Coordinates of C-alpha atoms in Angstrom, one line a residue:
M29 CA -3.3 -49.3 126.6
S30 CA -5.7 -46.6 127.6
T31 CA -6.7 -43.8 125.3
A32 CA -6.8 -40.0 126.1
I33 CA -8.6 -37.7 123.7
L34 CA -7.7 -34.0 123.5
T35 CA -10.7 -31.8 122.8
G36 CA -8.6 -29.6 120.5
P37 CA -5.3 -28.9 119.2
P38 CA -2.6 -28.9 121.9
V39 CA -1.4 -25.7 123.3
A40 CA 2.3 -24.7 122.3
G41 CA 4.7 -25.6 125.0
S42 CA 2.2 -27.5 127.0
P43 CA 3.7 -30.7 128.8
L44 CA 0.2 -32.2 128.8
E45 CA 0.7 -34.8 125.9
G46 CA 3.9 -35.9 127.6
D47 CA 2.3 -36.2 131.0
L48 CA -0.6 -38.3 129.6
R49 CA 1.9 -40.6 127.8
T50 CA 3.9 -41.0 131.1
L51 CA 0.6 -42.1 132.7
G52 CA 0.1 -44.9 129.9
F53 CA -2.2 -43.1 127.7
D54 CA -2.3 -43.3 123.8
V55 CA -3.1 -39.5 123.2
R56 CA -5.5 -38.5 120.2
T57 CA -6.6 -35.1 119.1
A58 CA -10.0 -34.2 118.1
D59 CA -10.4 -31.6 115.4
D60 CA -13.5 -30.1 116.9
P61 CA -16.2 -30.9 119.5
A62 CA -18.1 -33.1 117.0
S63 CA -15.2 -35.4 116.1
V64 CA -14.8 -36.1 120.2
A65 CA -17.7 -38.5 120.0
E66 CA -16.3 -40.3 117.1
L67 CA -12.9 -40.8 118.8
I68 CA -14.7 -42.1 121.9
A69 CA -16.7 -44.6 119.9
A70 CA -13.4 -45.8 118.1
V71 CA -11.7 -46.7 121.4
P72 CA -12.1 -50.4 122.0
A73 CA -14.7 -51.2 124.5
H74 CA -12.4 -53.0 127.1
E75 CA -10.1 -50.0 127.3
R76 CA -10.2 -46.9 129.8
V77 CA -10.8 -43.6 128.0
A78 CA -10.0 -40.1 129.2
V79 CA -11.2 -36.8 127.6
V80 CA -8.8 -33.8 128.5
D81 CA -9.0 -30.2 127.6
P82 CA -5.8 -29.3 125.7
R83 CA -5.6 -26.1 127.8
F84 CA -5.3 -28.1 131.0
V85 CA -2.8 -26.8 133.4
G86 CA -1.9 -28.8 136.7
H87 CA 0.1 -31.2 138.5
L88 CA 1.0 -34.5 137.0
H89 CA -0.3 -36.2 140.2
A90 CA -3.6 -34.4 139.7
L91 CA -3.9 -36.2 136.4
R92 CA -2.8 -39.5 138.0
L93 CA -5.3 -39.3 140.8
T94 CA -8.2 -38.5 138.3
L95 CA -7.3 -40.7 135.2
T96 CA -5.5 -43.8 136.6
D97 CA -7.2 -44.8 139.8
P98 CA -8.9 -48.2 139.3
R99 CA -11.3 -48.1 142.1
F100 CA -13.9 -45.7 140.5
P101 CA -15.8 -46.4 137.3
A102 CA -15.5 -42.7 136.4
A103 CA -13.7 -39.6 137.8
A104 CA -13.4 -35.9 137.0
V105 CA -11.6 -32.8 137.9
Q106 CA -11.7 -29.4 136.0
G107 CA -10.5 -30.0 132.5
A108 CA -10.3 -33.8 132.7
L109 CA -12.4 -36.8 133.0
T110 CA -12.1 -40.5 132.6
V111 CA -14.5 -43.5 132.4
Q112 CA -13.7 -47.3 132.7
P113 CA -15.6 -49.9 130.4
E114 CA -18.5 -50.2 132.7
A115 CA -19.2 -46.5 132.5
R116 CA -18.4 -46.1 128.7
A117 CA -22.0 -46.2 127.8
A118 CA -22.9 -43.2 129.8
L119 CA -20.0 -41.3 128.3
V120 CA -21.0 -42.3 124.8
R121 CA -24.5 -41.0 125.4
A122 CA -23.1 -37.7 126.7
A123 CA -20.8 -37.3 123.9
G124 CA -23.9 -38.1 121.5
R125 CA -25.5 -35.1 123.0
I126 CA -22.8 -32.6 122.3
P127 CA -24.5 -29.6 120.9
V128 CA -23.6 -28.2 117.5
G129 CA -24.4 -25.2 115.5
A130 CA -25.0 -21.4 116.4
G131 CA -25.3 -20.5 120.0
T132 CA -23.5 -23.6 121.6
A133 CA -20.1 -22.3 121.8
H134 CA -20.6 -21.8 125.6
L135 CA -21.3 -25.4 125.9
T136 CA -18.5 -26.7 123.8
D137 CA -15.7 -24.1 124.7
V138 CA -14.9 -26.3 127.7
L139 CA -16.2 -29.5 126.6
T140 CA -14.9 -31.5 129.5
G141 CA -17.1 -29.5 131.8
T142 CA -20.3 -30.1 129.8
L143 CA -19.5 -33.8 129.6
T144 CA -18.9 -34.0 133.4
E145 CA -22.3 -32.3 134.2
S146 CA -24.0 -34.9 131.9
L147 CA -22.2 -37.8 133.7
D148 CA -23.2 -36.3 136.9
R149 CA -26.8 -36.8 135.9
E150 CA -26.1 -40.5 135.1
D151 CA -26.2 -43.0 138.1
I152 CA -22.6 -44.1 137.4
G153 CA -20.7 -43.4 140.5
L154 CA -18.8 -40.5 139.0
H155 CA -15.9 -39.6 141.5
H156 CA -15.0 -35.9 141.9
V157 CA -11.3 -36.0 143.0
D158 CA -10.3 -34.1 146.1
L159 CA -7.1 -32.5 145.0
G160 CA -6.3 -30.6 148.0
S161 CA -3.3 -28.3 147.4
L162 CA -2.7 -29.7 143.9
V163 CA -3.7 -27.7 141.0
A164 CA -5.9 -28.6 138.0
T165 CA -7.6 -26.0 135.9
V166 CA -8.4 -24.9 132.4
A167 CA -6.5 -21.8 131.4
L168 CA -8.5 -19.8 128.8
T169 CA -6.1 -16.9 128.4
P170 CA -2.2 -16.5 128.5
A171 CA -2.5 -14.6 131.9
Q172 CA -4.6 -17.4 133.3
R173 CA -1.9 -19.9 132.0
E174 CA 1.0 -18.0 133.6
S175 CA -0.9 -17.7 137.0
A176 CA -1.7 -21.4 136.9
R177 CA 1.9 -22.4 136.0
E178 CA 3.0 -20.2 139.1
A179 CA 0.5 -22.0 141.3
V180 CA 1.8 -25.4 140.2
A181 CA 5.4 -24.4 140.8
A182 CA 4.4 -23.3 144.3
V183 CA 3.3 -26.9 145.3
D184 CA 5.8 -29.6 145.5
D185 CA 3.9 -32.7 143.5
E186 CA 6.1 -35.3 144.9
A187 CA 5.7 -34.0 148.7
V188 CA 2.0 -34.1 148.2
R189 CA 2.2 -37.7 146.7
L190 CA 4.3 -39.0 149.7
R191 CA 2.0 -37.3 152.3
T192 CA -1.2 -38.9 150.8
A193 CA 0.3 -42.1 150.6
V194 CA 0.0 -42.4 154.3
K195 CA -3.5 -42.9 155.9
S196 CA -5.0 -39.8 157.5
R197 CA -6.3 -41.9 160.5
D198 CA -3.9 -44.4 162.0
G199 CA -2.4 -45.4 165.3
F200 CA 0.0 -43.5 167.3
F201 CA 3.0 -46.0 166.8
T202 CA 2.2 -46.3 163.2
T203 CA 2.0 -42.5 162.5
Y204 CA 5.1 -41.5 164.6
C205 CA 7.3 -44.7 164.5
I206 CA 6.7 -46.3 161.1
S207 CA 5.1 -43.9 158.5
P208 CA 7.7 -41.3 158.6
Y209 CA 10.1 -43.6 156.9
S210 CA 7.9 -46.3 155.4
R211 CA 6.7 -44.0 152.8
Y212 CA 10.1 -43.5 151.4
L213 CA 10.4 -47.3 151.3
A214 CA 7.1 -47.4 149.4
R215 CA 8.5 -44.9 146.8
W216 CA 11.6 -47.0 146.6
C217 CA 9.6 -50.0 145.7
A218 CA 7.4 -48.1 143.2
R219 CA 10.6 -46.7 141.3
R220 CA 11.9 -50.3 141.1
G221 CA 8.6 -51.7 139.7
L222 CA 7.4 -53.8 142.8
T223 CA 3.9 -54.1 143.3
P224 CA 1.9 -53.9 146.5
N225 CA 1.0 -57.6 146.3
Q226 CA 4.7 -58.4 146.3
V227 CA 5.3 -56.3 149.3
T228 CA 2.3 -58.0 150.9
T229 CA 3.6 -61.4 150.3
A230 CA 7.1 -60.3 151.6
S231 CA 5.5 -59.1 154.9
L232 CA 3.7 -62.5 155.1
L233 CA 7.0 -64.4 154.5
T234 CA 8.8 -62.3 157.0
A235 CA 6.1 -62.9 159.7
L236 CA 6.3 -66.6 159.1
I237 CA 9.9 -66.5 159.5
A238 CA 9.6 -64.6 162.7
A239 CA 7.0 -67.2 163.9
G240 CA 9.5 -70.1 163.0
C241 CA 12.3 -68.1 165.0
A242 CA 10.0 -67.9 167.8
A243 CA 9.2 -71.7 167.6
T244 CA 12.8 -72.4 168.3
G245 CA 12.3 -71.6 172.0
T246 CA 15.7 -70.0 172.4
R247 CA 16.5 -66.4 173.6
G248 CA 18.2 -65.8 170.3
G249 CA 15.1 -67.1 168.5
F250 CA 12.8 -65.0 170.4
V251 CA 15.0 -61.8 169.9
A252 CA 15.0 -62.5 166.1
A253 CA 11.3 -63.2 166.1
G254 CA 10.6 -59.7 167.7
V255 CA 12.8 -57.9 165.3
L256 CA 11.3 -59.7 162.3
L257 CA 7.7 -59.1 163.5
L258 CA 8.5 -55.4 163.5
F259 CA 10.0 -55.6 160.2
S260 CA 7.0 -57.3 158.8
F261 CA 4.7 -54.6 160.1
V262 CA 6.9 -52.0 158.4
L263 CA 6.3 -54.1 155.2
D264 CA 2.6 -54.2 156.0
C265 CA 2.4 -50.5 156.1
T266 CA 4.4 -50.2 153.0
D267 CA 2.1 -52.2 150.7
G268 CA -0.9 -49.9 151.4
Q269 CA 1.3 -46.8 151.1
L270 CA 2.8 -48.1 147.8
A271 CA -0.7 -48.8 146.6
R272 CA -1.8 -45.2 147.3
Y273 CA 1.5 -43.8 146.0
S274 CA 1.2 -45.5 142.6
L275 CA -2.6 -46.1 142.6
Q276 CA -2.0 -49.9 142.2
Y277 CA -5.3 -51.1 143.6
S278 CA -6.4 -54.5 142.7
T279 CA -8.9 -57.2 143.6
M280 CA -6.1 -59.6 144.6
G281 CA -4.5 -56.9 146.6
A282 CA -7.7 -56.3 148.4
W283 CA -8.0 -60.1 149.5
L284 CA -4.3 -60.4 150.4
D285 CA -4.3 -57.3 152.5
A286 CA -7.5 -58.2 154.3
T287 CA -6.5 -61.7 155.3
F288 CA -2.8 -61.7 155.6
D289 CA -2.7 -59.5 158.7
R290 CA -4.7 -62.2 160.4
A291 CA -2.6 -65.0 159.2
K292 CA 0.6 -63.3 160.2
E293 CA -0.4 -62.5 163.7
Y294 CA -2.2 -66.0 164.4
A295 CA 0.9 -67.8 162.9
Y296 CA 3.1 -65.9 165.2
Y297 CA 0.8 -67.0 168.2
A298 CA 1.3 -70.4 167.1
G299 CA 5.1 -70.0 167.0
L300 CA 5.3 -68.6 170.5
A301 CA 3.2 -71.5 171.8
L302 CA 5.6 -74.0 170.0
G303 CA 8.5 -72.2 171.3
A304 CA 7.2 -72.4 174.9
A305 CA 6.6 -76.0 174.5
R306 CA 10.1 -76.6 173.8
G307 CA 10.9 -75.0 177.1
G308 CA 8.4 -77.2 178.9
D309 CA 5.7 -74.4 179.2
D310 CA 2.4 -75.2 177.7
V311 CA 0.7 -71.9 176.7
W312 CA -1.5 -73.3 173.8
A313 CA -4.7 -72.3 175.8
L314 CA -3.4 -68.8 176.1
A315 CA -2.5 -68.8 172.4
L316 CA -5.9 -69.8 171.5
G317 CA -7.6 -67.5 173.9
A318 CA -5.7 -64.6 172.6
M319 CA -6.9 -65.6 168.9
V320 CA -10.5 -65.9 170.1
L321 CA -10.4 -62.6 172.0
Q322 CA -8.8 -60.8 169.1
T323 CA -11.3 -62.3 166.5
C324 CA -14.2 -61.5 168.6
R325 CA -13.1 -57.9 168.9
H326 CA -12.9 -57.6 165.2
V327 CA -16.3 -59.1 164.9
V328 CA -17.8 -56.5 167.2
D329 CA -16.3 -53.8 165.1
F330 CA -17.4 -55.3 161.9
S331 CA -21.1 -55.8 163.1
F332 CA -21.4 -52.3 164.6
N333 CA -20.1 -50.6 161.5
E334 CA -22.2 -52.7 159.2
A335 CA -25.3 -52.0 161.3
N336 CA -24.9 -48.3 161.2
H337 CA -23.2 -48.0 157.7
D338 CA -26.2 -46.5 156.0
A339 CA -28.5 -45.8 158.8
T340 CA -30.6 -42.8 158.9
G341 CA -30.9 -40.4 161.7
N342 CA -27.6 -41.8 163.0
T343 CA -26.8 -39.4 165.8
S344 CA -26.6 -39.6 169.4
P345 CA -25.3 -37.6 172.6
T346 CA -22.5 -40.2 173.0
A347 CA -21.3 -39.6 169.4
A348 CA -21.4 -36.0 169.8
L349 CA -19.2 -36.3 172.9
S350 CA -16.8 -38.5 171.0
D351 CA -16.7 -36.0 168.1
K352 CA -15.9 -33.3 170.8
L353 CA -13.1 -35.2 172.4
D354 CA -11.7 -35.8 168.9
S355 CA -11.3 -32.0 168.6
V356 CA -8.8 -32.1 171.6
G357 CA -5.4 -33.2 170.1
W358 CA -4.1 -35.4 173.0
T359 CA -7.3 -37.2 173.5
V360 CA -7.4 -38.4 169.9
W361 CA -4.1 -40.4 170.4
V362 CA -5.0 -41.7 173.8
R363 CA -8.3 -43.0 172.6
R364 CA -6.7 -44.5 169.5
M365 CA -4.1 -46.2 171.8
I366 CA -6.6 -47.6 174.4
V367 CA -8.1 -49.7 171.7
L368 CA -4.7 -51.5 171.0
P369 CA -4.6 -51.1 167.3
I370 CA -2.2 -53.4 165.2
G371 CA 0.6 -51.1 165.5
E372 CA 0.7 -50.8 169.2
R373 CA -0.3 -54.5 169.5
W374 CA 2.6 -55.8 167.5
A375 CA 5.1 -53.6 168.9
M376 CA 4.0 -54.8 172.4
I377 CA 4.2 -58.4 171.2
A378 CA 7.6 -57.9 169.5
V379 CA 9.2 -56.2 172.5
L380 CA 7.8 -58.7 175.2
T381 CA 8.9 -61.5 172.9
A382 CA 12.5 -60.3 172.9
L383 CA 12.7 -59.5 176.6
T384 CA 10.4 -62.0 178.4
T385 CA 8.7 -65.3 177.8
P386 CA 5.7 -66.5 175.6
R387 CA 3.6 -66.8 178.7
I388 CA 4.1 -63.1 179.8
V389 CA 3.4 -62.1 176.1
F390 CA 0.1 -63.8 176.2
Y391 CA -0.9 -62.6 179.6
A392 CA 0.0 -58.8 178.4
L393 CA -2.1 -59.5 175.1
L394 CA -5.1 -61.0 176.9
I395 CA -5.1 -58.2 179.5
G396 CA -4.7 -55.5 176.9
C397 CA -7.2 -56.8 174.4
A398 CA -9.7 -57.5 177.1
L399 CA -9.5 -54.0 178.2
A400 CA -9.8 -52.6 174.8
A401 CA -12.6 -54.8 174.1
C402 CA -14.6 -53.6 177.2
Y403 CA -14.0 -50.0 176.2
T404 CA -14.9 -50.1 172.6
T405 CA -18.1 -52.4 173.2
A406 CA -19.2 -50.2 176.1
G407 CA -19.0 -47.1 174.0
R408 CA -20.8 -48.7 171.2
V409 CA -23.5 -50.0 173.3
L410 CA -24.1 -46.6 174.7
R411 CA -24.1 -45.1 171.3
S412 CA -26.7 -47.6 170.2
L413 CA -29.0 -47.0 173.2
T414 CA -28.8 -43.2 172.9
R415 CA -29.2 -42.9 169.1
R416 CA -32.5 -42.8 167.1
A417 CA -31.1 -44.7 164.1
R418 CA -33.2 -46.3 161.5
R419 CA -31.4 -49.3 160.1
T420 CA -31.9 -50.4 156.5
D421 CA -32.7 -53.8 154.9
R422 CA -29.1 -54.0 153.7
A423 CA -27.7 -53.6 157.2
A424 CA -30.1 -56.2 158.5
Q425 CA -29.1 -58.6 155.6
A426 CA -25.4 -57.9 156.5
L427 CA -25.9 -58.8 160.1
A428 CA -27.8 -61.9 159.0
D429 CA -24.8 -63.0 156.9
L430 CA -22.3 -62.3 159.7
A431 CA -24.3 -64.4 162.0
D432 CA -23.3 -67.5 159.7
S433 CA -26.5 -69.4 160.6
G434 CA -26.6 -73.0 159.2
P435 CA -29.4 -75.5 158.5
L436 CA -30.2 -76.1 162.2
A437 CA -30.7 -72.2 163.0
T438 CA -32.7 -71.9 159.9
L439 CA -35.0 -74.8 160.8
F440 CA -35.5 -73.4 164.3
A441 CA -36.1 -69.9 163.0
K442 CA -39.3 -71.2 161.6
G443 CA -40.6 -72.9 164.8
P444 CA -42.7 -71.6 167.6
A445 CA -39.6 -70.3 169.7
A446 CA -39.1 -67.5 167.0
R447 CA -42.3 -66.0 168.0
G448 CA -41.3 -65.0 171.5
N449 CA -40.9 -61.6 172.8
M450 CA -37.4 -61.5 173.6
T451 CA -35.1 -59.3 171.4
P452 CA -32.4 -61.0 169.3
P453 CA -29.5 -60.1 171.4
L454 CA -31.2 -61.3 174.4
M455 CA -32.2 -64.7 172.8
A456 CA -28.6 -64.9 171.5
L457 CA -27.2 -64.3 175.0
A458 CA -29.5 -66.8 176.6
G459 CA -28.3 -69.7 174.2
V460 CA -24.6 -68.6 174.8
A461 CA -25.2 -68.5 178.7
F462 CA -26.9 -72.1 178.6
L463 CA -24.2 -73.5 176.5
M464 CA -21.4 -72.1 178.9
A465 CA -23.3 -73.3 181.9
Q466 CA -23.2 -76.9 180.5
L467 CA -19.6 -76.6 179.7
A468 CA -18.8 -75.2 183.1
W469 CA -20.5 -78.1 184.8
K470 CA -17.6 -80.6 185.1
D471 CA -19.5 -83.1 187.2
G472 CA -22.5 -83.4 184.9
G473 CA -21.0 -85.9 182.5
S474 CA -19.8 -85.4 178.9
W475 CA -23.3 -85.3 177.4
W476 CA -24.5 -82.2 179.0
P477 CA -22.6 -80.0 176.6
V478 CA -24.5 -81.8 173.7
L479 CA -27.7 -80.7 175.4
G480 CA -26.2 -77.1 175.7
A481 CA -25.4 -77.1 172.0
A482 CA -29.0 -78.2 171.1
V483 CA -30.5 -75.6 173.2
Y484 CA -28.1 -73.0 171.9
A485 CA -29.2 -74.0 168.3
A486 CA -32.8 -73.3 169.1
F487 CA -32.0 -69.8 170.7
S488 CA -29.7 -69.0 167.8
G489 CA -32.4 -69.8 165.3
A490 CA -35.1 -67.7 167.2
A491 CA -32.4 -64.7 167.3
V492 CA -32.3 -64.5 163.5
A493 CA -35.8 -65.2 162.7
R494 CA -36.5 -61.6 162.5
A495 CA -34.8 -58.7 160.6
L496 CA -31.9 -57.6 162.8
K497 CA -32.8 -53.8 162.9
G498 CA -32.8 -53.2 166.7
P499 CA -30.6 -50.8 168.4
L500 CA -28.5 -53.8 169.9
D501 CA -29.0 -56.3 167.2
W502 CA -25.5 -56.0 166.0
L503 CA -24.4 -57.8 169.2
V504 CA -25.8 -61.1 167.7
P505 CA -22.8 -62.2 165.4
P506 CA -20.2 -61.4 168.2
L507 CA -22.2 -63.6 170.7
F508 CA -22.3 -66.5 168.3
R509 CA -18.6 -66.1 167.7
I510 CA -18.1 -66.2 171.5
G511 CA -20.3 -69.3 171.8
E512 CA -18.6 -71.4 169.1
Y513 CA -14.9 -70.3 169.8
V514 CA -15.2 -70.6 173.6
T515 CA -16.8 -74.1 173.2
I516 CA -13.8 -75.4 171.1
L517 CA -11.4 -73.9 173.6
V518 CA -13.0 -75.5 176.7
L519 CA -13.6 -78.9 175.3
A520 CA -10.0 -79.1 173.9
A521 CA -8.7 -77.9 177.3
R522 CA -10.6 -80.3 179.3
S523 CA -9.7 -83.4 177.2
D524 CA -6.1 -83.3 178.5
A525 CA -4.9 -85.0 175.2
H526 CA -1.7 -84.2 173.9
G527 CA -2.2 -82.1 170.6
A528 CA -5.9 -81.3 171.5
L529 CA -5.4 -77.5 171.9
P530 CA -3.1 -77.2 168.7
A531 CA -5.7 -78.9 166.9
A532 CA -8.4 -76.6 168.3
F533 CA -6.3 -73.7 167.6
G534 CA -6.2 -74.8 163.8
L535 CA -10.0 -75.4 163.8
V536 CA -10.7 -72.0 165.2
A537 CA -8.2 -70.5 162.8
A538 CA -10.2 -72.2 160.0
V539 CA -13.5 -70.9 161.1
A540 CA -12.2 -67.5 161.9
Y541 CA -10.9 -67.2 158.3
H542 CA -14.3 -68.1 157.0
H543 CA -15.8 -65.4 159.3
Y544 CA -13.1 -62.7 158.1
D545 CA -13.8 -63.6 154.5
T546 CA -17.4 -63.1 154.9
V547 CA -16.8 -59.6 156.4
Y548 CA -14.5 -58.6 153.5
R549 CA -17.1 -59.8 150.8
I550 CA -19.8 -57.8 152.5
R551 CA -17.5 -54.7 152.7
G552 CA -16.8 -55.1 149.0
G553 CA -20.7 -55.0 148.3
T554 CA -20.9 -58.5 147.0
G555 CA -22.7 -60.1 150.0
A556 CA -21.9 -63.2 152.0
P557 CA -20.3 -66.4 150.7
P558 CA -22.7 -68.8 148.7
Q559 CA -25.3 -70.6 150.6
W560 CA -23.8 -74.0 149.8
L561 CA -20.7 -73.1 151.7
V562 CA -22.6 -72.0 154.8
R563 CA -24.6 -75.3 154.5
A564 CA -21.4 -77.3 154.2
T565 CA -19.5 -75.8 157.0
G566 CA -22.8 -76.4 159.1
G567 CA -23.1 -72.9 160.4
H568 CA -21.9 -71.9 163.8
E569 CA -24.5 -73.9 165.6
G570 CA -24.0 -77.0 163.5
R571 CA -20.2 -76.9 164.2
I572 CA -20.8 -76.5 167.9
L573 CA -23.1 -79.6 167.9
V574 CA -20.6 -81.6 166.0
V575 CA -17.7 -80.7 168.4
T576 CA -19.7 -81.5 171.5
V577 CA -20.9 -84.8 170.0
L578 CA -17.4 -85.7 169.1
A579 CA -16.1 -84.7 172.7
A580 CA -18.9 -87.0 174.2
L581 CA -18.3 -90.1 171.9
L582 CA -14.6 -90.2 171.4
S583 CA -11.5 -90.8 173.7
P584 CA -9.2 -87.8 174.2
T585 CA -6.8 -89.1 171.6
G586 CA -9.7 -89.7 169.0
F587 CA -11.2 -86.3 169.9
T588 CA -7.8 -84.7 169.1
I589 CA -7.7 -86.6 165.7
A590 CA -11.3 -85.6 165.0
L591 CA -10.6 -81.8 165.6
T592 CA -7.6 -82.0 163.3
A593 CA -9.6 -83.7 160.6
L594 CA -12.4 -81.2 161.0
A595 CA -9.9 -78.2 160.9
V596 CA -8.4 -79.6 157.6
V597 CA -11.7 -80.2 155.9
L598 CA -13.2 -76.7 157.0
A599 CA -9.8 -74.9 155.9
L600 CA -10.0 -76.6 152.5
L601 CA -13.7 -75.8 151.9
V602 CA -13.3 -72.0 152.8
L603 CA -9.9 -71.5 151.3
I604 CA -10.7 -73.0 147.9
E605 CA -14.1 -71.0 147.7
S606 CA -12.5 -67.8 148.9
I607 CA -9.6 -68.1 146.4
R608 CA -11.9 -68.7 143.7
F609 CA -14.0 -65.8 144.5
W610 CA -11.2 -63.3 145.1
V611 CA -9.3 -64.2 142.0
S612 CA -12.5 -63.9 139.8
S613 CA -13.4 -60.6 138.0
Q614 CA -16.6 -60.2 140.0
A615 CA -14.8 -59.4 143.2
P616 CA -14.3 -55.7 143.9
A617 CA -11.2 -54.0 145.5
V618 CA -12.1 -52.7 149.0
H619 CA -11.5 -49.1 149.0
D620 CA -8.9 -47.8 151.5
E621 CA -8.6 -44.1 151.0
G622 CA -5.6 -42.0 151.9
E623 CA -5.6 -38.6 153.1
P624 CA -6.8 -36.0 150.6
A625 CA -4.0 -33.9 149.1

């Protein structure tokens, strides 16, 4: 139970106490400003505490946004503020400085304002809520109260709540084909006590059933798969809207939302490949290629955003042109559709699954994602080359963590190769190019890829030997992902063994999960996975070397078994550590803001 403290006697006829109880607060009333500090100190240390002016007039949702959002340690609007346990000490100090005696009435008349100003001076991350059209004010006179009540009546609280449950920036398909009704499904779920995590799990189960239907290989199964995939996406939108509608943000929810989208999509790829195999068409190479391309696209996004997250002087003519284009209505939607976001991508997959074959689905997916990757990567390269950004140590560390360098790269980073004049992206590119050349040399024997992997390890170590603060250093992690994933794909395809490509699909899926998990930990502000996990998984260069050696030593059947075993071991390692981390109290909920009211 949270506690709300009124700074004075309630105003007759005010619904404030009832509103606070509706939001789950135990309401206590202070006799005077001095007793506010005593009531704050009496609240158990593990509880949220709110301080509210009894003359507050405003929408219930304004109070909900301010007093119940779990993402912020402290929040305030006019007439109300709240702190969670981690910011309690700052509120206690502020309350301890409440002035008493003659000449202090102007400071204690609106005590919440005085406390908010004091908290602003503390480094606690006080969040000032953007209410938009919602009303939150302190009415000092009857005339002000009447005027404020009229302002409250003029704005539909529930309509604002529904509108702000939807992201302000989303794809065309999601904005116009899903969100107009999914927001009402979110409200329906909220009124029946369903949580976002339950809806997220339902979305995952629906997508897995869709994958199972696709795996049947029948036309009816493909049609059912397409319909279920679209419904899974509706639920995927609904879980976030439900979280914003009811402010049910959680650590577990952040993890589920971050990982299940990828699990659903890649499981569906596997279902399509299984279904095609039942019809005599082997498309596992296409399925794995689609997963590799999609994951590398995401790594490009993550690396670029992390490199520029807190950079100073972060402007460029290219960015200015992009902002200008965004000011023209139709160009916004065209540019969002070009990048083939999840809504457009899943809609395309669902329709093509129902009407065509898995091979055509993957051809369309590879072409669409390749064009999107070229468009976004080219734009980001241009921005990076034309901007004068100064990247921080935090950004450089984030890129180093995203690189996923293991013991071999760390060793080479200390060697003479690291003292060359080549920039990190060029060293990474050189390593990947040499590796790809050895993989492409079919007549060179099975040990040439091993040489390529060894040289790649040396170049990858040299690439991360220095802080990644250069304009294009964000390309280093994507290049490493390309090197690792494509190596596994090529060696599995070349083995011609039954089951080699499905085993490679499982291995890349396990490694990709590890990379996605790294991204979301960094976004949450807790840094990369522990070093023991990076060492245990070998790092990208270690895994490449292991896979190439296995391909050289073993028969095609043995190589398939080895890939399967490696996939299982890596999956267990990264999943166990990931689950341990995300269910711990130390893991933060990744913020996902909706549109301001």
